[in-house]
C-alpha cells in the first residue's frame, strides 16, 4: 500500500528528502488524496528565501545557479533548486537537462535539485513549482532557487512568485531595445550580467545601468516615498567566480530590505494572490475539461465544417457547467 501523504508530511518535517520527493511527485500528478496534506505543508512553510532566476535561453542561468549554490553552501545554509525545463508541445516530453549542469552538487546533502517540466504551463513556471518550494521550505531549506524555463518577452510570472527576482543577461544576446522590451527590465530586483569575463560584457553592464538611471525601475520606494531598494547591476562569471560573492551579498541585502519594510508584507500578499488565482484557474480548467469531454468532439466537428461558430459553442459549453 502507498504510504499515506499525512505520514510523508510527518517525515518531511524532520528533513526526510525521500518524503519530499514523493510528495512532489504526488503534487505533479495532481493526486486528489494529497490536497489536504499540501494545504498543511503550505501553512507550515514560509521561512525560506525564495529566489527567482530568469533570463533568455543561452544567458548561462544553469551554470550560474550551480556556482551560486556552491558559494551559498559555504555559509552553512541548505539550498534547494527547482529547475524548470520546457515540455515538447507535440510529444509532451521534456529532456530535463538543466540539472546536467549541476552534477557537481549531487553529493552535497545540503543541496536538493528537482527538475520539473512545464507540461503546457506558460509564464516560465511549472504548475507545481511553488508547491515544491513549500515542500522544501518545510523540510528545512534556507534558500530555494527557482530557475525558469528561459523567459520570453512576456513570461514574467516568476516576479509574482519569488521574494527576490534576478534577471540574467549575457553579452551579445540582443541590443538595447531588446533588453528594455515587455517587462523584462522592470521585473528585476537584481540585474545579473553573466559571462563578464568576455570583453564585450562591460557594454552590457553600462547599457543596463544607463537604462536604470533613466528612471526605469530605478528604485523601490515605501509609502513615505523613501527609497528602500535601488536595483543594482552585478557582473558575474561562472567560469572564474568573479562577482558571485557580491551577488550573494546583494541577494541577502534585498531579502533584509523587504523583511524590514512594508514592501515585504505587500510582496507576500501579491504572491498569495498570484497563487490563489493560479490554483483557481487550474481547478476551473480541470472541471471544464471533465465536464465537456463527451460533448467537445461533436462541437469541434461542426466548427471545423463552419456549421457552428466557436463563440456560440463556447457559450453553450460554459452554460452547462456548474462552477
CSV table of C-alpha atoms in Angstrom, one decimal, residues 6-317:
chain,number,residue,atom,x,y,z
A,6,UNK,CA,0.0,12.6,6.1
A,7,UNK,CA,2.7,10.2,7.1
A,8,UNK,CA,5.0,11.6,4.5
A,9,UNK,CA,4.3,15.0,5.9
A,10,UNK,CA,5.4,13.9,9.3
A,11,UNK,CA,8.7,12.6,7.9
A,12,UNK,CA,9.1,15.8,5.8
A,13,UNK,CA,9.2,17.9,8.9
A,14,UNK,CA,12.2,16.0,10.1
A,15,UNK,CA,14.0,16.8,6.9
A,16,UNK,CA,13.4,13.5,5.1
A,17,UNK,CA,14.2,14.2,1.4
A,18,UNK,CA,12.7,10.9,0.2
A,19,UNK,CA,9.4,12.0,1.6
A,20,UNK,CA,9.9,15.4,-0.1
A,21,UNK,CA,10.5,13.7,-3.4
A,22,UNK,CA,7.4,11.5,-3.1
A,23,UNK,CA,5.2,14.5,-2.1
A,24,UNK,CA,6.4,16.5,-5.1
A,25,UNK,CA,5.6,13.6,-7.4
A,26,UNK,CA,2.1,13.4,-6.0
A,27,UNK,CA,1.7,17.2,-6.4
A,28,UNK,CA,2.8,17.0,-10.0
A,29,UNK,CA,0.3,14.2,-10.7
A,30,UNK,CA,-2.5,16.2,-9.0
A,31,UNK,CA,-3.3,13.3,-6.6
A,32,UNK,CA,-6.7,14.4,-5.0
A,33,UNK,CA,-5.8,12.4,-1.8
A,34,UNK,CA,-2.8,14.7,-1.3
A,35,UNK,CA,-4.5,18.1,-1.5
A,36,UNK,CA,-5.3,18.3,2.2
A,37,UNK,CA,-1.7,17.4,3.1
A,38,UNK,CA,-0.4,20.0,0.6
A,39,UNK,CA,-2.6,22.6,2.4
A,40,UNK,CA,-0.9,21.7,5.7
A,41,UNK,CA,2.5,21.9,4.1
A,42,UNK,CA,1.7,25.4,2.9
A,43,UNK,CA,0.8,26.5,6.4
A,44,UNK,CA,4.0,25.1,7.8
A,45,UNK,CA,6.2,26.8,5.2
A,46,UNK,CA,7.2,30.5,4.9
A,47,UNK,CA,10.7,30.7,6.4
A,48,UNK,CA,12.9,30.2,3.3
A,49,UNK,CA,14.2,32.9,1.0
A,50,UNK,CA,12.6,32.2,-2.4
A,51,UNK,CA,14.9,33.5,-5.2
A,52,UNK,CA,13.6,33.5,-8.8
A,53,UNK,CA,16.3,33.4,-11.5
A,54,UNK,CA,15.2,34.1,-15.1
A,55,UNK,CA,16.6,35.3,-18.4
A,56,UNK,CA,16.6,34.5,-22.1
A,57,UNK,CA,17.8,31.0,-23.2
A,58,UNK,CA,21.6,30.9,-23.5
A,59,UNK,CA,22.3,33.5,-20.8
A,60,UNK,CA,24.0,30.9,-18.6
A,61,UNK,CA,21.3,30.5,-16.0
A,62,UNK,CA,22.0,26.9,-15.0
A,63,UNK,CA,25.8,27.3,-14.8
A,64,UNK,CA,25.3,30.4,-12.7
A,65,UNK,CA,22.9,28.6,-10.4
A,66,UNK,CA,25.5,25.8,-9.9
A,67,UNK,CA,28.2,28.3,-8.9
A,68,UNK,CA,25.7,30.3,-6.8
A,69,UNK,CA,24.6,27.3,-4.8
A,70,UNK,CA,28.2,26.2,-4.2
A,71,UNK,CA,29.1,29.6,-2.7
A,72,UNK,CA,25.9,29.8,-0.6
A,73,UNK,CA,26.6,26.4,0.9
A,74,UNK,CA,29.9,27.8,2.3
A,75,UNK,CA,27.8,29.8,4.8
A,76,UNK,CA,26.1,26.6,6.0
A,77,UNK,CA,22.7,27.3,4.5
A,78,UNK,CA,20.8,24.5,2.9
A,79,UNK,CA,19.8,25.2,-0.7
A,80,UNK,CA,17.0,23.8,-2.8
A,81,UNK,CA,16.8,24.3,-6.6
A,82,UNK,CA,13.7,23.9,-8.7
A,83,UNK,CA,14.8,23.8,-12.3
A,84,UNK,CA,12.1,24.2,-14.9
A,85,UNK,CA,12.5,22.7,-18.3
A,86,UNK,CA,10.2,23.1,-21.4
A,87,UNK,CA,7.9,20.3,-22.5
A,88,UNK,CA,7.5,19.5,-26.1
A,89,UNK,CA,4.2,20.9,-27.5
A,90,UNK,CA,4.0,17.8,-29.7
A,91,UNK,CA,5.1,14.8,-27.6
A,92,UNK,CA,4.7,16.3,-24.2
A,93,UNK,CA,8.1,15.0,-23.3
A,94,UNK,CA,10.9,17.0,-21.6
A,95,UNK,CA,14.7,16.5,-21.6
A,96,UNK,CA,15.1,18.0,-18.0
A,97,UNK,CA,18.6,18.9,-18.9
A,98,UNK,CA,19.2,21.9,-16.6
A,99,UNK,CA,20.3,19.6,-13.7
A,100,UNK,CA,23.0,18.1,-16.0
A,101,UNK,CA,25.0,21.3,-15.5
A,102,UNK,CA,24.7,20.9,-11.7
A,103,UNK,CA,26.2,17.4,-11.4
A,104,UNK,CA,28.9,18.8,-9.1
A,105,UNK,CA,26.2,19.4,-6.4
A,106,UNK,CA,24.6,15.9,-6.3
A,107,UNK,CA,26.8,14.6,-3.4
A,108,UNK,CA,26.1,17.5,-1.1
A,109,UNK,CA,23.4,16.5,1.4
A,110,UNK,CA,22.7,20.2,1.9
A,111,UNK,CA,21.6,20.6,-1.7
A,112,UNK,CA,18.4,19.3,-3.3
A,113,UNK,CA,17.7,19.7,-7.0
A,114,UNK,CA,14.4,18.9,-8.6
A,115,UNK,CA,13.7,19.2,-12.3
A,116,UNK,CA,10.2,19.9,-13.4
A,117,UNK,CA,8.6,20.1,-16.8
A,118,UNK,CA,6.2,22.9,-17.8
A,119,UNK,CA,3.6,20.4,-19.1
A,120,UNK,CA,2.0,23.1,-21.2
A,121,UNK,CA,2.1,25.8,-18.5
A,122,UNK,CA,3.0,29.2,-19.7
A,123,UNK,CA,4.9,32.0,-18.0
A,124,UNK,CA,8.1,30.2,-17.4
A,125,UNK,CA,7.0,28.1,-14.4
A,126,UNK,CA,5.6,24.6,-13.9
A,127,UNK,CA,2.2,24.3,-12.3
A,128,UNK,CA,3.6,22.6,-9.2
A,129,UNK,CA,6.8,24.6,-8.8
A,130,UNK,CA,5.6,26.7,-5.8
A,131,UNK,CA,4.2,23.6,-4.1
A,132,UNK,CA,7.6,22.1,-4.5
A,133,UNK,CA,9.0,25.2,-2.9
A,134,UNK,CA,6.6,24.8,0.1
A,135,UNK,CA,7.8,21.2,0.5
A,136,UNK,CA,11.5,22.1,0.5
A,137,UNK,CA,10.7,25.0,2.9
A,138,UNK,CA,9.0,22.7,5.3
A,139,UNK,CA,12.0,20.3,5.0
A,140,UNK,CA,14.3,23.0,6.4
A,141,UNK,CA,15.9,24.5,3.4
A,142,UNK,CA,17.0,28.1,3.9
A,143,UNK,CA,17.3,29.3,0.3
A,144,UNK,CA,15.2,28.0,-2.6
A,145,UNK,CA,16.1,29.0,-6.1
A,146,UNK,CA,13.6,28.7,-8.9
A,147,UNK,CA,15.3,28.6,-12.4
A,148,UNK,CA,12.7,29.4,-15.0
A,149,UNK,CA,12.4,27.7,-18.4
A,150,UNK,CA,14.1,30.6,-20.1
A,151,UNK,CA,11.9,33.7,-20.1
A,152,UNK,CA,10.5,35.3,-23.2
A,153,UNK,CA,9.4,38.9,-23.5
A,154,UNK,CA,6.1,38.3,-21.7
A,155,UNK,CA,6.9,35.4,-19.4
A,156,UNK,CA,7.3,37.2,-16.2
A,157,UNK,CA,5.3,35.1,-13.7
A,158,UNK,CA,8.5,34.5,-11.6
A,159,UNK,CA,8.3,38.1,-10.4
A,160,UNK,CA,4.9,37.3,-8.8
A,161,UNK,CA,6.2,34.1,-7.2
A,162,UNK,CA,9.5,34.9,-5.5
A,163,UNK,CA,10.9,37.2,-2.8
A,164,UNK,CA,13.8,38.2,-4.9
A,165,UNK,CA,13.8,38.2,-8.7
A,166,UNK,CA,17.1,38.1,-10.6
A,167,UNK,CA,17.2,38.6,-14.4
A,168,UNK,CA,20.2,37.3,-16.1
A,169,UNK,CA,21.6,38.9,-19.3
A,170,UNK,CA,24.6,37.9,-21.3
A,171,UNK,CA,26.8,39.9,-23.7
A,172,UNK,CA,25.9,39.6,-27.4
A,173,UNK,CA,22.3,38.3,-27.0
A,174,UNK,CA,20.5,41.4,-28.0
A,175,UNK,CA,20.6,45.1,-28.5
A,176,UNK,CA,19.5,47.9,-26.1
A,177,UNK,CA,15.9,47.8,-27.4
A,178,UNK,CA,15.7,44.0,-26.8
A,179,UNK,CA,16.7,44.5,-23.2
A,180,UNK,CA,14.0,47.1,-22.5
A,181,UNK,CA,11.1,45.2,-24.0
A,182,UNK,CA,7.9,44.0,-22.4
A,183,UNK,CA,8.6,43.9,-18.8
A,184,UNK,CA,11.9,42.0,-18.6
A,185,UNK,CA,13.8,45.0,-17.3
A,186,UNK,CA,11.1,46.0,-14.9
A,187,UNK,CA,10.6,42.7,-13.1
A,188,UNK,CA,14.2,42.6,-11.8
A,189,UNK,CA,15.2,43.2,-8.2
A,190,UNK,CA,18.7,42.5,-9.2
A,191,UNK,CA,20.2,42.5,-12.8
A,192,UNK,CA,22.9,40.0,-13.4
A,193,UNK,CA,25.2,40.1,-16.3
A,194,UNK,CA,26.8,36.7,-16.8
A,195,UNK,CA,30.0,35.8,-18.7
A,196,UNK,CA,31.6,39.1,-17.6
A,197,UNK,CA,35.0,37.6,-18.4
A,198,UNK,CA,34.1,38.4,-22.0
A,199,UNK,CA,35.4,41.7,-23.3
A,200,UNK,CA,32.0,42.9,-24.5
A,201,UNK,CA,30.4,42.4,-21.1
A,202,UNK,CA,31.2,46.0,-20.0
A,203,UNK,CA,29.0,47.4,-22.7
A,204,UNK,CA,26.0,45.3,-21.5
A,205,UNK,CA,26.6,46.4,-17.8
A,206,UNK,CA,26.8,50.0,-18.9
A,207,UNK,CA,23.7,49.8,-21.0
A,208,UNK,CA,21.7,48.3,-18.2
A,209,UNK,CA,22.9,50.9,-15.7
A,210,UNK,CA,22.1,53.7,-18.2
A,211,UNK,CA,18.5,52.5,-18.7
A,212,UNK,CA,18.0,52.2,-14.9
A,213,UNK,CA,19.4,55.7,-14.5
A,214,UNK,CA,16.9,57.0,-17.0
A,215,UNK,CA,14.3,56.1,-14.4
A,216,UNK,CA,13.1,52.7,-15.5
A,217,UNK,CA,12.6,50.7,-12.2
A,218,UNK,CA,15.5,52.7,-10.7
A,219,UNK,CA,14.3,52.1,-7.1
A,220,UNK,CA,11.6,50.8,-5.0
A,221,UNK,CA,10.1,53.2,-2.5
A,222,UNK,CA,7.9,52.8,0.6
A,223,UNK,CA,4.7,54.7,1.3
A,224,UNK,CA,6.6,57.7,2.5
A,225,UNK,CA,8.4,57.9,-0.8
A,226,UNK,CA,11.7,56.9,0.8
A,227,UNK,CA,13.9,54.6,-1.3
A,228,UNK,CA,14.1,51.1,0.2
A,229,UNK,CA,15.9,49.3,-2.7
A,230,UNK,CA,17.8,50.6,-5.6
A,231,UNK,CA,18.0,48.0,-8.4
A,232,UNK,CA,21.7,47.1,-8.9
A,233,UNK,CA,23.6,45.5,-11.9
A,234,UNK,CA,26.0,42.8,-10.9
A,235,UNK,CA,28.6,41.4,-13.3
A,236,UNK,CA,29.4,37.7,-12.7
A,237,UNK,CA,31.5,34.9,-14.3
A,238,UNK,CA,30.7,31.3,-13.6
A,239,UNK,CA,34.0,30.3,-15.1
A,240,UNK,CA,36.2,32.4,-12.9
A,241,UNK,CA,33.9,33.0,-9.9
A,242,UNK,CA,34.1,36.8,-10.4
A,243,UNK,CA,31.1,38.6,-8.8
A,244,UNK,CA,29.5,35.5,-7.3
A,245,UNK,CA,30.2,36.7,-3.7
A,246,UNK,CA,28.9,40.1,-4.5
A,247,UNK,CA,25.7,38.7,-6.0
A,248,UNK,CA,25.0,36.6,-2.8
A,249,UNK,CA,25.6,39.7,-0.6
A,250,UNK,CA,23.3,41.7,-2.8
A,251,UNK,CA,20.7,39.0,-2.7
A,252,UNK,CA,20.8,38.8,1.1
A,253,UNK,CA,20.6,42.6,1.4
A,254,UNK,CA,17.4,42.6,-0.8
A,255,UNK,CA,15.9,40.0,1.5
A,256,UNK,CA,16.7,42.1,4.5
A,257,UNK,CA,15.3,45.2,2.9
A,258,UNK,CA,12.0,43.6,2.4
A,259,UNK,CA,11.8,41.9,5.8
A,260,UNK,CA,12.3,45.3,7.5
A,261,UNK,CA,9.9,47.3,5.4
A,262,UNK,CA,6.2,47.3,4.5
A,263,UNK,CA,7.2,46.3,1.0
A,264,UNK,CA,7.9,42.8,2.2
A,265,UNK,CA,4.4,42.3,3.5
A,266,UNK,CA,2.9,43.7,0.3
A,267,UNK,CA,5.0,41.3,-1.7
A,268,UNK,CA,3.8,38.4,0.3
A,269,UNK,CA,0.2,39.5,-0.4
A,270,UNK,CA,1.0,39.6,-4.1
A,271,UNK,CA,2.5,36.1,-4.0
A,272,UNK,CA,-0.6,34.9,-2.1
A,273,UNK,CA,-2.9,36.5,-4.7
A,274,UNK,CA,-1.0,35.0,-7.6
A,275,UNK,CA,-1.1,31.5,-6.1
A,276,UNK,CA,-4.8,31.7,-5.3
A,277,UNK,CA,-5.7,32.8,-8.9
A,278,UNK,CA,-3.4,30.2,-10.5
A,279,UNK,CA,-4.8,27.4,-8.3
A,280,UNK,CA,-8.4,28.5,-9.1
A,281,UNK,CA,-7.5,28.7,-12.8
A,282,UNK,CA,-6.2,25.1,-12.7
A,283,UNK,CA,-9.3,23.8,-10.9
A,284,UNK,CA,-11.6,25.6,-13.3
A,285,UNK,CA,-9.7,24.2,-16.3
A,286,UNK,CA,-9.8,20.7,-15.0
A,287,UNK,CA,-13.5,20.9,-14.2
A,288,UNK,CA,-14.2,22.4,-17.7
A,289,UNK,CA,-12.4,19.5,-19.5
A,290,UNK,CA,-14.0,16.9,-17.2
A,291,UNK,CA,-17.5,18.3,-17.9
A,292,UNK,CA,-17.1,18.9,-21.6
A,293,UNK,CA,-15.0,15.9,-22.8
A,294,UNK,CA,-18.0,14.0,-24.0
A,295,UNK,CA,-19.6,16.9,-26.0
A,296,UNK,CA,-16.5,18.6,-27.3
A,297,UNK,CA,-15.8,16.1,-30.2
A,298,UNK,CA,-19.2,16.7,-31.8
A,299,UNK,CA,-18.9,20.5,-31.4
A,300,UNK,CA,-15.4,20.5,-32.9
A,301,UNK,CA,-16.7,18.6,-35.9
A,302,UNK,CA,-19.4,21.2,-36.5
A,303,UNK,CA,-16.9,24.1,-36.0
A,304,UNK,CA,-14.4,22.6,-38.4
A,305,UNK,CA,-17.1,22.4,-41.1
A,306,UNK,CA,-18.2,26.0,-40.4
A,307,UNK,CA,-21.7,24.8,-39.3
A,308,UNK,CA,-21.1,26.3,-35.9
A,309,UNK,CA,-19.1,29.2,-34.7
A,310,UNK,CA,-16.6,28.9,-31.7
A,311,UNK,CA,-18.4,31.7,-29.9
A,312,UNK,CA,-21.7,30.0,-29.7
A,313,UNK,CA,-20.1,26.7,-29.0
A,314,UNK,CA,-18.1,28.1,-26.1
A,315,UNK,CA,-21.1,29.8,-24.6
A,316,UNK,CA,-23.1,26.5,-24.8
A,317,UNK,CA,-20.3,24.6,-23.1
